[in-house]
Short mmCIF file of C-alpha atoms in Angstrom, two decimals:
data_model
loop_
_atom_site.label_atom_id
_atom_site.label_comp_id
_atom_site.label_asym_id
_atom_site.label_seq_id
_atom_site.Cartn_x
_atom_site.Cartn_y
_atom_site.Cartn_z
CA MET A 1 19.44 11.10 -6.16
CA GLU A 2 20.10 7.27 -6.58
CA THR A 3 17.46 4.62 -6.04
CA LEU A 4 19.12 1.86 -4.39
CA SER A 5 15.76 -0.16 -3.90
CA THR A 6 12.11 -0.16 -3.69
CA SER A 7 9.57 -2.89 -2.81
CA ARG A 8 5.63 -2.93 -2.69
CA ALA A 9 4.15 -2.80 0.91
CA TYR A 10 0.67 -2.22 1.88
CA GLY A 11 -0.31 -0.72 -1.47
CA GLY A 12 2.37 1.69 -1.09
CA THR A 13 6.23 1.85 -2.01
CA GLN A 14 9.14 1.36 0.49
CA GLY A 15 12.19 2.74 -1.30
CA VAL A 16 15.75 3.30 -0.23
CA TYR A 17 17.72 6.25 -1.69
CA ARG A 18 21.25 7.79 -2.03
CA HIS A 19 22.42 11.34 -2.69
CA ALA A 20 25.42 13.55 -2.51
CA SER A 21 25.02 15.91 0.66
CA GLU A 22 26.75 19.13 0.62
CA ALA A 23 25.99 19.40 4.43
CA THR A 24 27.93 16.75 5.35
CA GLY A 25 30.29 16.28 2.23
CA THR A 26 29.26 12.87 2.00
CA ASP A 27 26.93 10.50 0.41
CA MET A 28 23.88 9.78 2.60
CA ILE A 29 21.74 7.07 2.53
CA PHE A 30 17.78 7.26 3.71
CA SER A 31 14.63 5.39 3.29
CA VAL A 32 11.18 6.75 2.39
CA PHE A 33 7.65 4.78 2.53
CA VAL A 34 5.15 6.38 0.30
CA PRO A 35 1.49 5.13 1.30
CA PRO A 36 -1.01 4.48 -1.67
CA HIS A 37 -2.45 7.70 -2.82
CA GLU A 38 -4.25 9.69 -5.76
CA LYS A 39 -2.39 10.85 -8.47
CA GLY A 40 -1.41 14.42 -7.75
CA GLN A 41 -2.39 14.07 -3.70
CA THR A 42 0.14 15.42 -1.41
CA LEU A 43 0.27 13.78 1.98
CA PRO A 44 1.67 14.64 5.38
CA VAL A 45 5.14 13.35 6.58
CA LEU A 46 6.73 11.88 9.59
CA TRP A 47 10.29 12.18 9.98
CA TYR A 48 11.98 9.54 12.09
CA LEU A 49 15.52 9.78 13.63
CA SER A 50 17.13 6.78 14.78
CA GLY A 51 19.70 6.27 17.63
CA LEU A 52 22.91 5.27 18.65
CA THR A 53 24.67 2.97 15.91
CA CYS A 54 21.85 2.66 13.96
CA THR A 55 21.32 3.70 10.04
CA HIS A 56 18.25 4.29 8.22
CA ALA A 57 18.02 0.44 8.16
CA ASN A 58 17.16 -0.31 11.64
CA VAL A 59 13.55 1.11 11.62
CA THR A 60 13.11 0.71 7.87
CA ASP A 61 13.59 -3.35 8.84
CA LYS A 62 12.12 -3.55 12.16
CA GLY A 63 9.97 -0.46 13.15
CA GLU A 64 6.55 -1.80 11.86
CA TYR A 65 5.29 1.47 10.74
CA ARG A 66 4.01 0.65 7.06
CA ARG A 67 0.80 -0.52 7.69
CA SER A 68 -0.11 2.22 9.95
CA CYS A 69 1.25 4.79 7.84
CA ALA A 70 -0.66 3.22 4.82
CA GLU A 71 -3.92 3.43 6.92
CA ALA A 72 -3.30 6.92 8.03
CA GLY A 73 -1.86 8.40 4.59
CA ILE A 74 1.44 9.63 5.89
CA VAL A 75 4.92 9.48 4.28
CA PHE A 76 7.49 8.05 6.75
CA VAL A 77 11.21 9.30 6.19
CA ALA A 78 14.28 7.89 7.98
CA PRO A 79 17.69 9.22 7.43
CA ASP A 80 20.94 8.07 8.78
CA THR A 81 22.48 9.10 11.99
CA SER A 82 25.77 10.62 11.16
CA PRO A 83 28.10 10.88 7.85
CA ARG A 84 29.96 7.89 7.00
CA GLY A 85 32.94 6.93 4.88
CA GLU A 86 36.22 6.88 4.00
CA GLY A 87 37.96 10.21 5.57
CA VAL A 88 35.25 10.89 7.89
CA PRO A 89 36.46 11.24 11.56
CA ASP A 90 35.47 8.71 13.96
CA ASP A 91 35.91 8.28 17.88
CA PRO A 92 39.47 7.59 18.39
CA ALA A 93 38.73 4.86 20.57
CA GLY A 94 36.08 3.21 18.26
CA ALA A 95 33.49 3.61 20.84
CA TYR A 96 29.86 3.21 19.78
CA ASP A 97 28.56 6.61 21.33
CA PHE A 98 30.62 9.05 19.48
CA GLY A 99 31.61 9.63 16.00
CA GLN A 100 30.21 7.52 13.05
CA GLY A 101 26.69 6.36 14.07
CA ALA A 102 26.42 9.07 16.42
CA GLY A 103 26.05 12.32 15.16
CA PHE A 104 23.75 13.68 17.75
CA TYR A 105 21.78 15.71 14.94
CA LEU A 106 23.80 18.94 15.84
CA ASP A 107 26.27 20.95 13.57
CA ALA A 108 29.85 20.38 15.32
CA THR A 109 32.08 23.34 15.66
CA GLU A 110 35.11 21.41 16.84
CA ALA A 111 37.79 19.87 14.67
CA PRO A 112 38.08 17.24 13.12
CA PHE A 113 34.48 17.06 13.14
CA ALA A 114 32.95 20.37 11.91
CA THR A 115 33.78 19.29 8.40
CA ASN A 116 31.45 16.51 8.11
CA TYR A 117 29.13 16.63 11.37
CA ARG A 118 26.67 18.84 10.31
CA MET A 119 23.45 16.62 10.96
CA TRP A 120 21.24 19.59 12.12
CA ARG A 121 21.61 21.36 8.85
CA TYR A 122 21.08 17.98 6.75
CA VAL A 123 17.96 16.86 8.65
CA THR A 124 16.45 20.53 8.95
CA GLU A 125 17.27 21.87 5.51
CA GLU A 126 19.14 19.58 2.86
CA LEU A 127 17.15 16.52 3.17
CA PRO A 128 13.71 18.09 3.42
CA MET A 129 14.50 20.13 0.22
CA SER A 130 15.39 16.75 -1.54
CA VAL A 131 12.44 14.75 0.02
CA GLY A 132 10.14 17.72 -0.99
CA ALA A 133 11.52 17.94 -4.49
CA ALA A 134 10.85 14.21 -5.26
CA PHE A 135 8.19 12.73 -3.30
CA PRO A 136 4.24 13.59 -2.83
CA VAL A 137 4.86 15.53 0.59
CA ASP A 138 2.87 18.39 1.84
CA MET A 139 5.48 20.45 3.82
CA ALA A 140 2.93 22.22 5.68
CA ARG A 141 1.97 19.03 7.63
CA GLN A 142 5.05 17.73 9.14
CA GLY A 143 5.73 15.67 12.10
CA ILE A 144 8.80 14.33 13.89
CA THR A 145 9.70 11.51 16.13
CA GLY A 146 12.68 9.48 17.04
CA HIS A 147 14.43 6.98 19.24
CA SER A 148 17.05 7.50 21.98
CA MET A 149 19.48 9.89 20.33
CA GLY A 150 16.99 10.12 17.54
CA GLY A 151 14.33 11.06 20.46
CA HIS A 152 16.66 13.65 21.71
CA GLY A 153 16.99 15.16 18.03
CA ALA A 154 13.22 14.89 17.48
CA LEU A 155 12.65 17.10 20.50
CA THR A 156 15.15 19.62 20.12
CA ILE A 157 14.56 20.17 16.35
CA GLY A 158 10.76 20.30 16.93
CA LEU A 159 11.10 22.52 20.16
CA THR A 160 13.41 24.78 18.15
CA LEU A 161 11.10 24.78 14.84
CA PRO A 162 7.68 24.74 16.29
CA ASP A 163 6.28 26.45 13.29
CA ARG A 164 7.31 23.75 10.98
CA PHE A 165 6.43 20.40 13.06
CA ARG A 166 2.84 20.22 14.10
CA SER A 167 3.41 17.06 16.13
CA ILE A 168 6.35 15.93 17.97
CA SER A 169 6.78 12.50 19.80
CA ALA A 170 9.79 10.33 21.06
CA PHE A 171 10.66 6.81 22.08
CA ALA A 172 12.86 6.68 25.14
CA PRO A 173 14.72 9.89 24.42
CA ILE A 174 17.73 11.49 25.85
CA VAL A 175 15.96 14.56 26.93
CA ALA A 176 18.79 16.34 28.91
CA PRO A 177 21.94 15.35 27.26
CA SER A 178 24.07 17.98 29.27
CA GLN A 179 23.49 15.87 32.33
CA VAL A 180 24.13 12.69 31.11
CA PRO A 181 27.03 10.85 30.22
CA TRP A 182 26.21 9.85 26.34
CA GLY A 183 25.42 13.85 25.72
CA GLN A 184 28.41 15.09 27.63
CA LYS A 185 30.74 13.20 25.80
CA ALA A 186 28.84 14.13 22.24
CA LEU A 187 28.15 17.73 23.15
CA GLY A 188 32.04 18.16 24.64
CA GLY A 189 33.27 16.48 21.65
CA TYR A 190 31.23 18.12 18.87
CA LEU A 191 30.68 21.58 20.24
CA GLY A 192 33.39 22.05 22.89
CA GLU A 193 33.32 23.36 26.25
CA ASP A 194 30.99 26.32 25.84
CA ARG A 195 27.99 25.07 27.82
CA ALA A 196 25.67 27.87 26.20
CA ALA A 197 26.13 25.96 22.79
CA TRP A 198 25.14 22.67 24.71
CA ARG A 199 21.89 24.11 25.65
CA ARG A 200 20.58 24.47 22.20
CA HIS A 201 20.67 20.83 21.82
CA ASP A 202 19.09 19.77 25.08
CA ALA A 203 15.35 19.59 25.23
CA VAL A 204 15.09 20.16 28.89
CA ALA A 205 17.49 23.31 28.60
CA LEU A 206 15.60 24.61 25.38
CA ILE A 207 12.26 24.57 27.56
CA GLU A 208 13.77 26.18 30.58
CA ASP A 209 14.96 28.61 28.18
CA GLY A 210 11.76 29.65 26.66
CA ALA A 211 10.82 27.06 24.03
CA ARG A 212 7.51 26.47 23.98
CA VAL A 213 4.87 23.55 22.29
CA ALA A 214 1.64 22.68 22.87
CA GLU A 215 2.10 19.02 23.47
CA LEU A 216 4.56 15.98 23.28
CA LEU A 217 4.01 12.29 23.31
CA VAL A 218 6.83 10.12 25.18
CA ASP A 219 6.97 6.43 25.49
CA GLN A 220 9.37 4.83 27.81
CA GLY A 221 10.05 1.19 29.08
CA ASP A 222 10.65 0.84 32.77
CA ALA A 223 12.92 -2.11 31.83
CA ASP A 224 15.09 -0.07 29.88
CA GLN A 225 18.89 -0.45 30.76
CA PHE A 226 19.74 3.07 30.20
CA LEU A 227 16.52 4.70 31.92
CA ALA A 228 18.31 5.95 35.00
CA GLU A 229 21.80 6.97 33.74
CA GLN A 230 21.36 8.22 30.36
CA LEU A 231 17.74 9.00 29.55
CA ARG A 232 15.83 10.58 32.79
CA PRO A 233 12.31 11.36 31.53
CA GLU A 234 11.58 12.73 34.88
CA LEU A 235 13.79 15.78 33.96
CA LEU A 236 11.50 16.39 30.95
CA GLN A 237 8.41 15.88 33.19
CA ASP A 238 9.48 18.57 35.59
CA ALA A 239 10.40 20.94 32.67
CA CYS A 240 7.20 20.42 30.97
CA ALA A 241 5.13 20.89 33.92
CA GLU A 242 6.70 24.33 35.02
CA ALA A 243 6.24 25.48 31.31
CA ALA A 244 2.65 24.34 30.93
CA ILE A 245 3.40 22.08 28.19
CA ASP A 246 0.77 18.89 27.77
CA LEU A 247 3.34 15.95 28.13
CA THR A 248 1.92 12.57 27.69
CA LEU A 249 4.68 10.42 29.40
CA ARG A 250 3.82 6.68 29.06
CA ILE A 251 5.98 4.14 31.21
CA GLN A 252 5.58 0.93 29.70
CA PRO A 253 6.23 -1.66 32.27
CA GLY A 254 8.73 -4.74 31.29
CA TYR A 255 9.72 -2.94 28.06
CA ASP A 256 13.57 -2.31 27.05
CA HIS A 257 15.28 -0.17 24.78
CA SER A 258 15.01 -2.42 21.90
CA TYR A 259 13.18 -2.35 18.54
CA HIS A 260 10.77 -4.72 20.23
CA PHE A 261 9.38 -1.96 22.16
CA ILE A 262 9.17 0.52 19.59
CA SER A 263 7.58 -1.62 17.07
CA THR A 264 5.11 -2.27 20.00
CA PHE A 265 3.89 1.28 20.08
CA MET A 266 5.20 2.55 16.65
CA ALA A 267 1.19 2.36 15.48
CA ASP A 268 0.10 4.40 18.29
CA HIS A 269 2.67 7.28 17.48
CA VAL A 270 1.79 7.18 13.78
CA ARG A 271 -1.89 7.39 14.54
CA TRP A 272 -1.27 10.54 17.36
CA HIS A 273 0.73 12.39 14.66
CA ALA A 274 -1.98 11.66 11.94
CA GLU A 275 -4.56 13.36 14.02
CA ARG A 276 -2.58 16.23 14.56
CA LEU A 277 -1.31 16.50 10.84
CA ARG A 278 -5.03 15.99 9.83
CA ARG A 279 -6.00 19.42 11.34
#
């Protein structure tokens, strides 16, 4: 692991790191904020998955999580959204919603993407192993959150691995990718036309198929330009009601899809996770 930068913040350390990933076959960059702590102490960890076009840098620069993480004593980890670099296949038309910057937190099975686009394995196996070895984290106390495509990733990973993640939240998530244009393009391109495989990467479908967690927190702006066509939180609300999952869905008036929205409610999410990770 190579340290690219470190900065002091709220008594802790904000770092950016690079390592060679076996999962993606590329170098991957991620950021970690470690709050102030006693020597030898291990801390709960909150994973943040970013949305389309983003890298680790978007939330690191604009997420405004460090004060609340320092107060709560939570390590905050932000990976990239896809493999990148020369030789990594991309959307042939250069679109923003597929290929580099749009890995959708799954392991692709379709050529030419299957070689590098193994973001499920990277986020759930390889990166946690690297972070656990290098930082003072308590892997028995993990939470996960994310925005948009990353909210989709947080929900699907949390629902699939409920024994690992004590807390799951999301900002404006793509809750049912099988039913919306962003998701249909990505799932078809990465996984092919077998819709049974799509269901394993669709939060609403996972709940319909029996996945269960105690509770979820979702914030959604009602001025989000993607709300009606791509995000559709009402589908998650209906699925959770049917499954008796305690969903707190907060519709925030006037907020859009940007980091102005995310940063406004980030502290709420950090505190919500902290309460559950302390139990």
